[in-house]
Coordinates of C-alpha atoms and ligand atoms in Angstrom, one line a residue:
M30 CA -79.8 -12.3 73.4
G31 CA -80.0 -8.9 71.8
S32 CA -81.7 -5.4 72.7
I33 CA -84.7 -5.1 74.0
A34 CA -85.8 -3.8 70.4
E35 CA -84.6 -7.1 69.3
R36 CA -86.6 -9.4 71.2
L37 CA -89.6 -7.2 71.4
A38 CA -89.6 -7.9 67.6
A39 CA -89.0 -12.0 68.4
V40 CA -92.6 -11.7 70.1
L41 CA -94.3 -9.9 67.9
D42 CA -93.1 -12.4 65.5
R43 CA -93.8 -15.4 67.4
I44 CA -97.3 -14.0 67.9
G45 CA -98.0 -13.8 64.2
R46 CA -96.6 -17.4 63.8
A47 CA -99.2 -18.7 66.3
C48 CA -102.1 -17.2 64.7
E49 CA -101.2 -18.2 61.2
R50 CA -100.7 -21.8 63.1
S51 CA -104.6 -21.0 64.7
G52 CA -106.3 -19.2 61.9
R53 CA -106.6 -16.1 63.4
A54 CA -105.8 -12.7 62.0
P55 CA -102.5 -11.2 64.1
H56 CA -104.3 -7.8 65.0
S57 CA -106.3 -9.9 66.9
V58 CA -103.6 -10.6 69.3
T59 CA -102.8 -8.0 71.4
L60 CA -99.3 -7.8 73.6
V61 CA -99.0 -6.5 77.1
A62 CA -95.4 -5.9 77.5
V63 CA -94.7 -6.2 81.5
T64 CA -92.5 -3.4 83.4
K65 CA -92.9 -4.2 86.5
Q66 CA -89.3 -4.1 88.3
R67 CA -88.0 -2.0 85.2
S68 CA -87.4 1.0 84.8
V69 CA -88.7 4.2 83.8
A70 CA -85.3 3.9 81.3
E71 CA -86.4 0.2 80.2
I72 CA -90.0 1.0 79.3
Q73 CA -89.3 3.9 77.1
E74 CA -86.9 1.6 75.2
V75 CA -89.3 -0.8 74.5
L76 CA -91.8 2.3 73.9
S77 CA -90.2 3.6 71.7
A78 CA -89.5 0.4 70.1
G79 CA -93.1 0.0 69.2
A80 CA -94.9 -1.4 72.5
V81 CA -97.9 0.1 73.1
N82 CA -99.4 -1.6 75.9
I83 CA -97.2 -1.8 79.8
G84 CA -98.5 -4.2 82.4
E85 CA -97.6 -3.0 85.4
N86 CA -98.4 -5.6 89.3
Y87 CA -98.0 -3.4 92.2
V88 CA -99.7 0.3 92.3
Q89 CA -96.8 2.1 94.4
E90 CA -93.9 0.9 92.1
A91 CA -97.1 2.4 88.4
L92 CA -97.7 5.7 90.0
A93 CA -93.7 6.4 90.5
K94 CA -93.7 5.8 86.7
H95 CA -96.7 6.6 86.1
A96 CA -95.5 10.2 87.0
E97 CA -92.4 10.2 84.5
L98 CA -93.9 8.3 81.9
G99 CA -98.2 10.2 82.0
R100 CA -101.3 8.3 79.4
G101 CA -98.8 7.6 76.7
P102 CA -99.2 4.0 77.3
V103 CA -102.1 2.5 77.6
W104 CA -101.3 1.1 81.1
H105 CA -102.9 -2.4 82.1
F106 CA -102.7 -3.3 86.4
I107 CA -102.9 -7.2 86.2
G108 CA -101.2 -7.9 89.3
H109 CA -103.8 -8.7 93.2
L110 CA -104.9 -5.0 94.2
Q111 CA -106.0 -4.9 98.2
R112 CA -109.6 -3.0 97.9
N113 CA -107.7 0.2 99.5
K114 CA -105.2 0.6 96.1
A115 CA -108.5 0.9 94.3
R116 CA -109.0 3.9 93.9
D117 CA -104.9 4.7 92.3
A118 CA -105.5 1.7 90.0
V119 CA -108.6 3.3 88.9
R120 CA -106.7 6.6 88.4
L121 CA -103.7 5.0 86.9
S122 CA -105.3 2.1 84.8
D123 CA -106.6 2.0 81.4
W124 CA -107.4 -1.8 81.7
I125 CA -107.0 -3.6 85.6
H126 CA -107.1 -7.5 84.9
S127 CA -107.0 -8.8 88.6
V128 CA -110.9 -9.1 89.8
D129 CA -111.7 -11.2 91.4
S130 CA -114.1 -10.6 94.2
L131 CA -117.5 -8.0 94.6
R132 CA -116.4 -6.5 97.3
L133 CA -113.5 -5.5 94.9
A134 CA -115.6 -4.7 91.8
D135 CA -117.7 -3.1 94.2
E136 CA -115.0 -0.7 95.0
L137 CA -113.7 -0.1 91.5
S138 CA -116.9 1.2 90.7
R139 CA -117.5 3.3 93.0
R140 CA -114.0 4.9 92.3
A141 CA -114.4 5.5 88.5
V142 CA -117.8 6.9 89.7
E143 CA -116.2 9.6 91.6
Q144 CA -113.7 9.7 89.5
G145 CA -116.4 10.1 85.9
K146 CA -114.1 7.1 84.3
R147 CA -115.3 4.1 82.5
Q148 CA -112.5 1.6 84.0
R149 CA -112.0 -1.8 81.8
V150 CA -112.0 -4.8 83.4
L151 CA -111.5 -8.2 83.4
V152 CA -112.0 -10.9 86.5
E153 CA -109.4 -13.3 86.8
V154 CA -110.1 -16.6 87.3
N155 CA -108.3 -20.0 88.8
V156 CA -108.8 -22.5 86.2
S157 CA -106.0 -24.0 87.2
G158 CA -106.6 -23.9 90.9
E159 CA -103.6 -24.3 92.4
A160 CA -104.5 -22.6 96.1
T161 CA -101.0 -20.0 95.6
K162 CA -103.1 -18.4 92.2
S163 CA -106.2 -15.4 92.8
G164 CA -109.0 -15.2 90.8
V165 CA -112.6 -16.7 91.6
A166 CA -113.0 -20.3 91.4
P167 CA -114.5 -21.1 87.5
D168 CA -117.7 -22.0 89.5
Q169 CA -118.0 -18.6 91.2
L170 CA -117.6 -17.2 88.1
A171 CA -121.5 -16.9 87.1
A172 CA -122.6 -15.4 90.1
L173 CA -120.0 -12.6 90.1
L174 CA -120.2 -11.4 87.0
E175 CA -124.0 -11.2 87.6
G176 CA -123.3 -9.6 91.3
M177 CA -120.9 -6.9 88.8
R178 CA -123.8 -6.0 86.2
S179 CA -125.6 -3.7 88.4
L180 CA -121.4 -1.8 89.0
E181 CA -122.1 1.4 87.6
G182 CA -118.3 2.7 86.1
L183 CA -117.3 -0.8 85.0
T184 CA -117.2 -2.2 81.9
V185 CA -116.1 -5.6 81.5
E186 CA -114.5 -6.9 78.7
G187 CA -113.1 -10.8 79.3
L188 CA -111.8 -12.7 81.3
M189 CA -107.4 -13.1 82.4
T190 CA -106.2 -16.1 84.3
M191 CA -102.9 -17.6 85.1
A192 CA -101.5 -21.0 83.7
P193 CA -98.7 -23.1 86.4
W194 CA -95.7 -22.5 85.5
V195 CA -94.5 -25.8 84.2
D196 CA -91.5 -26.7 81.4
D197 CA -93.7 -27.9 78.4
A198 CA -96.1 -25.5 78.1
E199 CA -98.4 -28.1 75.9
Q200 CA -99.5 -28.9 79.4
V201 CA -101.4 -25.5 80.3
R202 CA -103.3 -26.0 76.9
P203 CA -106.0 -27.6 78.7
V204 CA -106.0 -24.2 81.9
F205 CA -106.8 -21.4 78.4
A206 CA -108.7 -23.6 76.4
E207 CA -111.0 -24.1 79.8
T208 CA -111.6 -20.5 80.5
R209 CA -112.4 -20.0 76.2
R210 CA -114.9 -22.4 76.4
L211 CA -115.8 -20.2 80.6
A212 CA -115.6 -16.9 78.4
E213 CA -118.2 -18.4 75.5
R214 CA -120.3 -20.0 78.2
C215 CA -120.7 -16.5 79.9
A216 CA -121.4 -14.8 77.3
A217 CA -123.8 -16.9 75.9
A218 CA -125.5 -15.9 79.1
G219 CA -125.6 -12.7 78.5
L220 CA -122.7 -12.0 81.2
L221 CA -119.8 -11.5 79.1
P222 CA -120.2 -9.4 75.7
Q223 CA -119.7 -11.7 72.7
G224 CA -116.0 -12.3 71.6
A225 CA -115.0 -11.4 75.2
H226 CA -111.0 -10.3 75.3
L227 CA -108.8 -13.1 77.4
S228 CA -105.7 -11.9 79.2
M229 CA -104.2 -14.4 78.8
G230 CA -100.1 -16.1 78.1
M231 CA -97.0 -14.7 79.8
S232 CA -92.7 -15.6 78.1
S233 CA -93.1 -19.3 78.6
D234 CA -96.8 -20.0 77.1
F235 CA -97.8 -17.4 74.7
E236 CA -98.2 -19.3 71.6
V237 CA -100.9 -22.0 73.5
A238 CA -102.3 -18.9 74.6
V239 CA -102.9 -17.5 71.6
E240 CA -103.6 -20.6 69.8
E241 CA -106.3 -21.0 72.3
G242 CA -107.6 -17.6 71.6
A243 CA -105.9 -15.4 74.1
T244 CA -106.4 -11.3 73.1
L245 CA -104.5 -10.3 75.3
V246 CA -100.5 -12.1 75.8
R247 CA -99.0 -10.1 79.2
V248 CA -95.2 -11.4 78.7
G249 CA -92.1 -9.9 80.4
T250 CA -89.1 -11.8 80.0
A251 CA -88.7 -12.7 77.0
I252 CA -88.5 -9.7 76.3
F253 CA -86.7 -7.6 79.0
G254 CA -85.1 -10.8 80.0
P255 CA -84.7 -12.6 83.7
R256 CA -86.2 -10.3 86.7
E257 CA -84.2 -9.7 89.4
A258 CA -84.5 -12.0 92.6
A259 CA -86.1 -10.5 94.6
S260 CA -85.2 -9.8 97.7
Ligands
LIG19 C1 -95.0 -11.1 85.8 C2 -96.2 -10.8 85.3 C3 -96.2 -12.0 83.3 C4 -95.6 -11.8 82.6 O1 -94.2 -13.2 83.1 P1 -93.4 -13.3 82.3 O2 -93.0 -14.7 83.2 O3 -91.6 -12.4 82.8 O4 -93.3 -13.1 81.6 C5 -97.8 -12.3 83.7 N1 -98.5 -11.8 84.0 C6 -98.4 -11.5 85.1 C7 -100.7 -11.3 86.3 C8 -97.9 -11.2 86.0 O5 -97.0 -10.9 87.3

């Protein structure tokens, strides 16, 4: 299996090769090491191996880790976010990947203004249409972005998506390609910046996501090994 440092290097290498295959600059992709359920010691290990960006899913867990690690790493909040956790999420996070409603966006905006901060956010889109996945439906995306335009304190950086779990990552290529097309359409309509960020790809499918334009990939298991089953 190797050490965390070795697996991190292997993932970065695979990202680099996926960039090469698709004619992209290797530095156009940022690796977010997903650290949910990982100990502070494991996070320190990945940071000393050179990782800079870490992703957490749960506000309580992130708060505890943040108290120990501070502002050193770049913090990405990637989990489903409830409005009553918005204040802490804004306090903790450099990026929030999981905005999926105007009510949540509004609360994040209020908290960002209160904290005198500009919060970078991504809008999560449920491109695969799976009922179990969060995210705004593609046909509601433009309306949500339109509604978010007037919100202070937020910088809308792009889109995030989660593909369904499949054995063969090629099967989810259309999900990533569609997310990119949605971002391009929204950018053309002035609802997203040109060259908007795309947060897509996890351990099982990040190379395909990079080939389809991901700028942020969220990888846990391939770096840290399998997570404990939730008890
Ligand atoms: C857990 C998680 C990941 C990382 O998944 P791995 O399969 O461990 O790479 C990425 N994105 C989100 C939103 C997650 O919850």
